[in-house]
PDB file of C-alpha atoms in Angstrom:
ATOM      1  CA  MET F   1      18.346 -14.615  50.917  1.00 79.00           C
ATOM      2  CA  THR F   2      21.926 -15.415  49.928  1.00 86.00           C
ATOM      3  CA  THR F   3      23.027 -15.422  46.325  1.00 89.00           C
ATOM      4  CA  LEU F   4      26.123 -17.302  45.224  1.00 85.00           C
ATOM      5  CA  HIS F   5      28.216 -15.739  42.438  1.00 86.00           C
ATOM      6  CA  THR F   6      30.930 -17.649  40.606  1.00 85.00           C
ATOM      7  CA  TYR F   7      33.827 -16.047  38.744  1.00 86.00           C
ATOM      8  CA  GLU F   8      36.188 -17.723  36.308  1.00 86.00           C
ATOM      9  CA  THR F   9      39.538 -16.671  34.926  1.00 89.00           C
ATOM     10  CA  THR F  10      42.282 -18.382  32.990  1.00 86.00           C
ATOM     11  CA  VAL F  11      45.932 -17.725  33.841  1.00 84.00           C
ATOM     12  CA  THR F  12      48.395 -18.950  31.204  1.00 85.00           C
ATOM     13  CA  TRP F  13      52.148 -18.949  31.751  1.00 84.00           C
ATOM     14  CA  THR F  14      53.921 -17.528  28.678  1.00 90.00           C
ATOM     15  CA  GLY F  15      57.445 -17.433  30.088  1.00 89.00           C
ATOM     16  CA  ASN F  16      58.983 -20.713  28.877  1.00 88.00           C
ATOM     17  CA  GLN F  17      62.234 -19.547  27.305  1.00 89.00           C
ATOM     18  CA  GLY F  18      63.043 -22.928  25.856  1.00 87.00           C
ATOM     19  CA  SER F  19      64.026 -25.003  28.875  1.00 85.00           C
ATOM     20  CA  GLY F  20      60.996 -24.559  31.126  1.00 83.00           C
ATOM     21  CA  THR F  21      61.774 -24.241  34.804  1.00 82.00           C
ATOM     22  CA  SER F  22      65.135 -26.012  34.530  1.00 85.00           C
ATOM     23  CA  GLY F  23      66.631 -23.332  36.802  1.00 83.00           C
ATOM     24  CA  TYR F  24      65.431 -20.377  38.834  1.00 84.00           C
ATOM     25  CA  ARG F  25      66.901 -17.903  36.335  1.00 85.00           C
ATOM     26  CA  ASP F  26      65.959 -19.908  33.241  1.00 88.00           C
ATOM     27  CA  PHE F  27      62.343 -18.807  32.845  1.00 88.00           C
ATOM     28  CA  SER F  28      60.290 -15.654  32.634  1.00 91.00           C
ATOM     29  CA  ARG F  29      57.506 -14.940  35.112  1.00 93.00           C
ATOM     30  CA  ASP F  30      55.323 -13.584  32.283  1.00 88.00           C
ATOM     31  CA  HIS F  31      51.736 -14.763  32.062  1.00 89.00           C
ATOM     32  CA  GLU F  32      48.327 -13.730  30.769  1.00 91.00           C
ATOM     33  CA  VAL F  33      45.116 -13.325  32.729  1.00 92.00           C
ATOM     34  CA  ALA F  34      41.947 -13.810  30.713  1.00 93.00           C
ATOM     35  CA  ALA F  35      38.213 -14.188  31.135  1.00 93.00           C
ATOM     36  CA  PRO F  36      35.578 -14.784  28.473  1.00 92.00           C
ATOM     37  CA  GLY F  37      34.738 -11.641  26.525  1.00 93.00           C
ATOM     38  CA  ARG F  38      37.385  -9.467  28.175  1.00 94.00           C
ATOM     39  CA  PRO F  39      40.779  -8.138  27.100  1.00 95.00           C
ATOM     40  CA  VAL F  40      43.837 -10.059  28.229  1.00 95.00           C
ATOM     41  CA  VAL F  41      45.822  -8.618  31.143  1.00 95.00           C
ATOM     42  CA  LEU F  42      49.570  -9.055  30.797  1.00 94.00           C
ATOM     43  CA  GLY F  43      51.060 -10.168  34.092  1.00 94.00           C
ATOM     44  CA  SER F  44      54.420 -10.974  35.619  1.00 95.00           C
ATOM     45  CA  SER F  45      55.922 -10.951  39.076  1.00 92.00           C
ATOM     46  CA  ASP F  46      57.204  -7.863  40.829  1.00 92.00           C
ATOM     47  CA  PRO F  47      60.636  -6.865  39.486  1.00 93.00           C
ATOM     48  CA  ALA F  48      62.060  -7.716  42.934  1.00 90.00           C
ATOM     49  CA  PHE F  49      61.156 -11.321  42.109  1.00 91.00           C
ATOM     50  CA  ARG F  50      62.601 -11.371  38.568  1.00 91.00           C
ATOM     51  CA  GLY F  51      59.438  -9.980  36.966  1.00 92.00           C
ATOM     52  CA  ASP F  52      58.780  -7.592  34.114  1.00 95.00           C
ATOM     53  CA  ALA F  53      58.123  -4.067  35.392  1.00 95.00           C
ATOM     54  CA  SER F  54      56.029  -3.256  32.303  1.00 95.00           C
ATOM     55  CA  ARG F  55      53.395  -5.865  33.274  1.00 94.00           C
ATOM     56  CA  TRP F  56      50.885  -6.013  36.118  1.00 94.00           C
ATOM     57  CA  ASN F  57      51.902  -8.128  39.103  1.00 94.00           C
ATOM     58  CA  PRO F  58      49.498  -9.966  41.445  1.00 94.00           C
ATOM     59  CA  GLU F  59      50.113  -7.551  44.299  1.00 94.00           C
ATOM     60  CA  GLN F  60      49.102  -4.580  42.140  1.00 95.00           C
ATOM     61  CA  LEU F  61      46.034  -6.442  40.887  1.00 96.00           C
ATOM     62  CA  LEU F  62      44.944  -7.213  44.460  1.00 96.00           C
ATOM     63  CA  LEU F  63      45.328  -3.567  45.464  1.00 96.00           C
ATOM     64  CA  ALA F  64      43.480  -2.446  42.328  1.00 96.00           C
ATOM     65  CA  ALA F  65      40.621  -4.861  43.123  1.00 96.00           C
ATOM     66  CA  ILE F  66      40.254  -3.404  46.627  1.00 97.00           C
ATOM     67  CA  SER F  67      40.323   0.151  45.261  1.00 96.00           C
ATOM     68  CA  GLU F  68      37.839  -0.623  42.459  1.00 96.00           C
ATOM     69  CA  CYS F  69      35.422  -2.354  44.809  1.00 96.00           C
ATOM     70  CA  HIS F  70      35.473   0.612  47.198  1.00 97.00           C
ATOM     71  CA  LEU F  71      34.946   3.052  44.309  1.00 95.00           C
ATOM     72  CA  LEU F  72      31.932   1.168  42.979  1.00 96.00           C
ATOM     73  CA  TRP F  73      30.284   0.810  46.384  1.00 96.00           C
ATOM     74  CA  TYR F  74      31.054   4.428  47.205  1.00 95.00           C
ATOM     75  CA  LEU F  75      29.412   5.716  44.036  1.00 95.00           C
ATOM     76  CA  HIS F  76      26.381   3.543  44.792  1.00 96.00           C
ATOM     77  CA  VAL F  77      25.933   4.701  48.390  1.00 96.00           C
ATOM     78  CA  CYS F  78      26.462   8.336  47.378  1.00 96.00           C
ATOM     79  CA  ALA F  79      23.821   8.104  44.656  1.00 96.00           C
ATOM     80  CA  VAL F  80      21.345   6.550  47.096  1.00 96.00           C
ATOM     81  CA  ALA F  81      22.131   9.183  49.767  1.00 97.00           C
ATOM     82  CA  GLY F  82      21.802  12.148  47.398  1.00 96.00           C
ATOM     83  CA  VAL F  83      25.512  13.013  47.362  1.00 96.00           C
ATOM     84  CA  VAL F  84      26.499  14.038  43.833  1.00 96.00           C
ATOM     85  CA  VAL F  85      30.063  12.908  43.101  1.00 96.00           C
ATOM     86  CA  THR F  86      31.584  14.690  40.105  1.00 96.00           C
ATOM     87  CA  ALA F  87      35.123  13.220  40.226  1.00 95.00           C
ATOM     88  CA  TYR F  88      36.967  10.436  42.064  1.00 94.00           C
ATOM     89  CA  THR F  89      40.614   9.353  42.020  1.00 95.00           C
ATOM     90  CA  ASP F  90      42.236   6.899  44.428  1.00 96.00           C
ATOM     91  CA  ASP F  91      46.007   6.685  44.825  1.00 94.00           C
ATOM     92  CA  ALA F  92      45.980   3.443  46.801  1.00 96.00           C
ATOM     93  CA  ARG F  93      49.028   1.982  48.524  1.00 95.00           C
ATOM     94  CA  GLY F  94      49.556  -1.571  49.712  1.00 95.00           C
ATOM     95  CA  THR F  95      52.340  -2.844  51.927  1.00 95.00           C
ATOM     96  CA  MET F  96      53.603  -6.403  51.759  1.00 93.00           C
ATOM     97  CA  ARG F  97      56.055  -7.966  54.181  1.00 93.00           C
ATOM     98  CA  GLU F  98      58.345 -10.561  52.645  1.00 91.00           C
ATOM     99  CA  THR F  99      59.194 -13.437  54.975  1.00 91.00           C
ATOM    100  CA  ALA F 100      61.472 -16.466  54.730  1.00 91.00           C
ATOM    101  CA  ASP F 101      58.543 -18.663  53.686  1.00 90.00           C
ATOM    102  CA  GLY F 102      56.678 -16.235  51.431  1.00 89.00           C
ATOM    103  CA  GLY F 103      55.019 -13.057  52.535  1.00 89.00           C
ATOM    104  CA  HIS F 104      51.762 -11.276  53.213  1.00 93.00           C
ATOM    105  CA  PHE F 105      50.113  -7.903  52.899  1.00 94.00           C
ATOM    106  CA  THR F 106      50.184  -5.965  56.138  1.00 96.00           C
ATOM    107  CA  GLU F 107      47.725  -3.276  55.034  1.00 96.00           C
ATOM    108  CA  ALA F 108      46.148  -1.402  52.176  1.00 96.00           C
ATOM    109  CA  VAL F 109      45.486   2.318  52.349  1.00 96.00           C
ATOM    110  CA  LEU F 110      42.947   3.862  50.002  1.00 96.00           C
ATOM    111  CA  ARG F 111      43.413   7.588  49.472  1.00 96.00           C
ATOM    112  CA  PRO F 112      40.383   8.667  47.467  1.00 96.00           C
ATOM    113  CA  ARG F 113      40.134  12.273  46.373  1.00 96.00           C
ATOM    114  CA  VAL F 114      36.456  12.935  45.838  1.00 95.00           C
ATOM    115  CA  GLU F 115      34.863  15.989  44.290  1.00 96.00           C
ATOM    116  CA  VAL F 116      31.212  16.681  45.102  1.00 96.00           C
ATOM    117  CA  GLU F 117      28.743  19.088  43.574  1.00 96.00           C
ATOM    118  CA  ALA F 118      27.971  21.233  46.647  1.00 96.00           C
ATOM    119  CA  ALA F 119      29.629  22.219  49.937  1.00 97.00           C
ATOM    120  CA  ASP F 120      26.740  20.870  52.038  1.00 97.00           C
ATOM    121  CA  MET F 121      27.541  17.366  50.738  1.00 97.00           C
ATOM    122  CA  THR F 122      31.095  17.163  52.089  1.00 97.00           C
ATOM    123  CA  GLY F 123      30.307  15.783  55.562  1.00 97.00           C
ATOM    124  CA  LYS F 124      28.046  13.063  54.253  1.00 98.00           C
ATOM    125  CA  ALA F 125      30.529  12.317  51.441  1.00 97.00           C
ATOM    126  CA  LEU F 126      33.255  11.659  54.010  1.00 98.00           C
ATOM    127  CA  ALA F 127      31.009   9.499  56.199  1.00 97.00           C
ATOM    128  CA  LEU F 128      29.855   7.341  53.289  1.00 97.00           C
ATOM    129  CA  HIS F 129      33.357   5.912  52.899  1.00 97.00           C
ATOM    130  CA  ASP F 130      32.662   3.827  56.020  1.00 97.00           C
ATOM    131  CA  VAL F 131      29.423   2.516  54.508  1.00 98.00           C
ATOM    132  CA  ALA F 132      31.190   1.643  51.254  1.00 97.00           C
ATOM    133  CA  HIS F 133      33.976  -0.103  53.167  1.00 97.00           C
ATOM    134  CA  ARG F 134      31.542  -2.266  55.133  1.00 96.00           C
ATOM    135  CA  SER F 135      29.862  -3.262  51.843  1.00 97.00           C
ATOM    136  CA  CYS F 136      32.979  -3.955  49.764  1.00 96.00           C
ATOM    137  CA  PHE F 137      33.202  -7.639  48.831  1.00 94.00           C
ATOM    138  CA  ILE F 138      36.962  -7.558  48.321  1.00 96.00           C
ATOM    139  CA  ALA F 139      37.876  -5.643  51.502  1.00 96.00           C
ATOM    140  CA  ASN F 140      35.673  -8.063  53.445  1.00 96.00           C
ATOM    141  CA  SER F 141      37.587 -10.998  51.950  1.00 97.00           C
ATOM    142  CA  VAL F 142      41.167 -10.099  52.849  1.00 97.00           C
ATOM    143  CA  ASN F 143      42.929 -10.848  56.134  1.00 97.00           C
ATOM    144  CA  PHE F 144      44.718  -7.514  56.489  1.00 97.00           C
ATOM    145  CA  PRO F 145      43.435  -4.044  57.372  1.00 97.00           C
ATOM    146  CA  VAL F 146      42.130  -1.746  54.660  1.00 97.00           C
ATOM    147  CA  ARG F 147      42.254   1.870  55.792  1.00 97.00           C
ATOM    148  CA  HIS F 148      40.876   5.015  54.160  1.00 96.00           C
ATOM    149  CA  GLU F 149      42.301   8.521  54.004  1.00 97.00           C
ATOM    150  CA  PRO F 150      39.659  10.334  51.944  1.00 97.00           C
ATOM    151  CA  VAL F 151      39.718  13.968  50.926  1.00 97.00           C
ATOM    152  CA  VAL F 152      36.534  15.660  49.709  1.00 97.00           C
ATOM    153  CA  THR F 153      36.487  18.914  47.763  1.00 96.00           C
ATOM    154  CA  VAL F 154      33.697  20.886  46.126  1.00 96.00           C
ATOM    155  CA  ARG F 155      33.518  21.295  42.371  1.00 93.00           C
ATOM    156  CA  ALA F 156      34.488  24.783  41.301  1.00 90.00           C
ATOM    157  CA  ALA F 157      31.645  26.830  39.910  1.00 76.00           C
TER     158      ALA F 157
END
């Protein structure tokens, strides 16, 4: 059985500085990302493209979505497999190649640091990253490789 899920967001440009897009340097790339019942995310473009460095850019949001999806699937498969995760942090990195006509991501690397409850869980905890990756909706939707460099440690007594 296949279930179809639909997601809706509203992106509103807030960067009209009085003359709209009358020139490339005459407008801000600032915008807001919203969805019903959720806080607004302040967005812009990457500073390399005249954006505001204090706001999220689409490339960061894409990388965060991949990392979040992996985290959520990983926690699920660990719980089902009896691996007790006590901490998880991912310092993800994405690489984008800029080209004359735009650009594209060339890869994303997830670098989760996972802490488990007991030493006998470390092997299974490492292996379950592959299961989580195969299940991740976002990683399965992109056209570039998503790699993993996990590290698993045991919670100190």
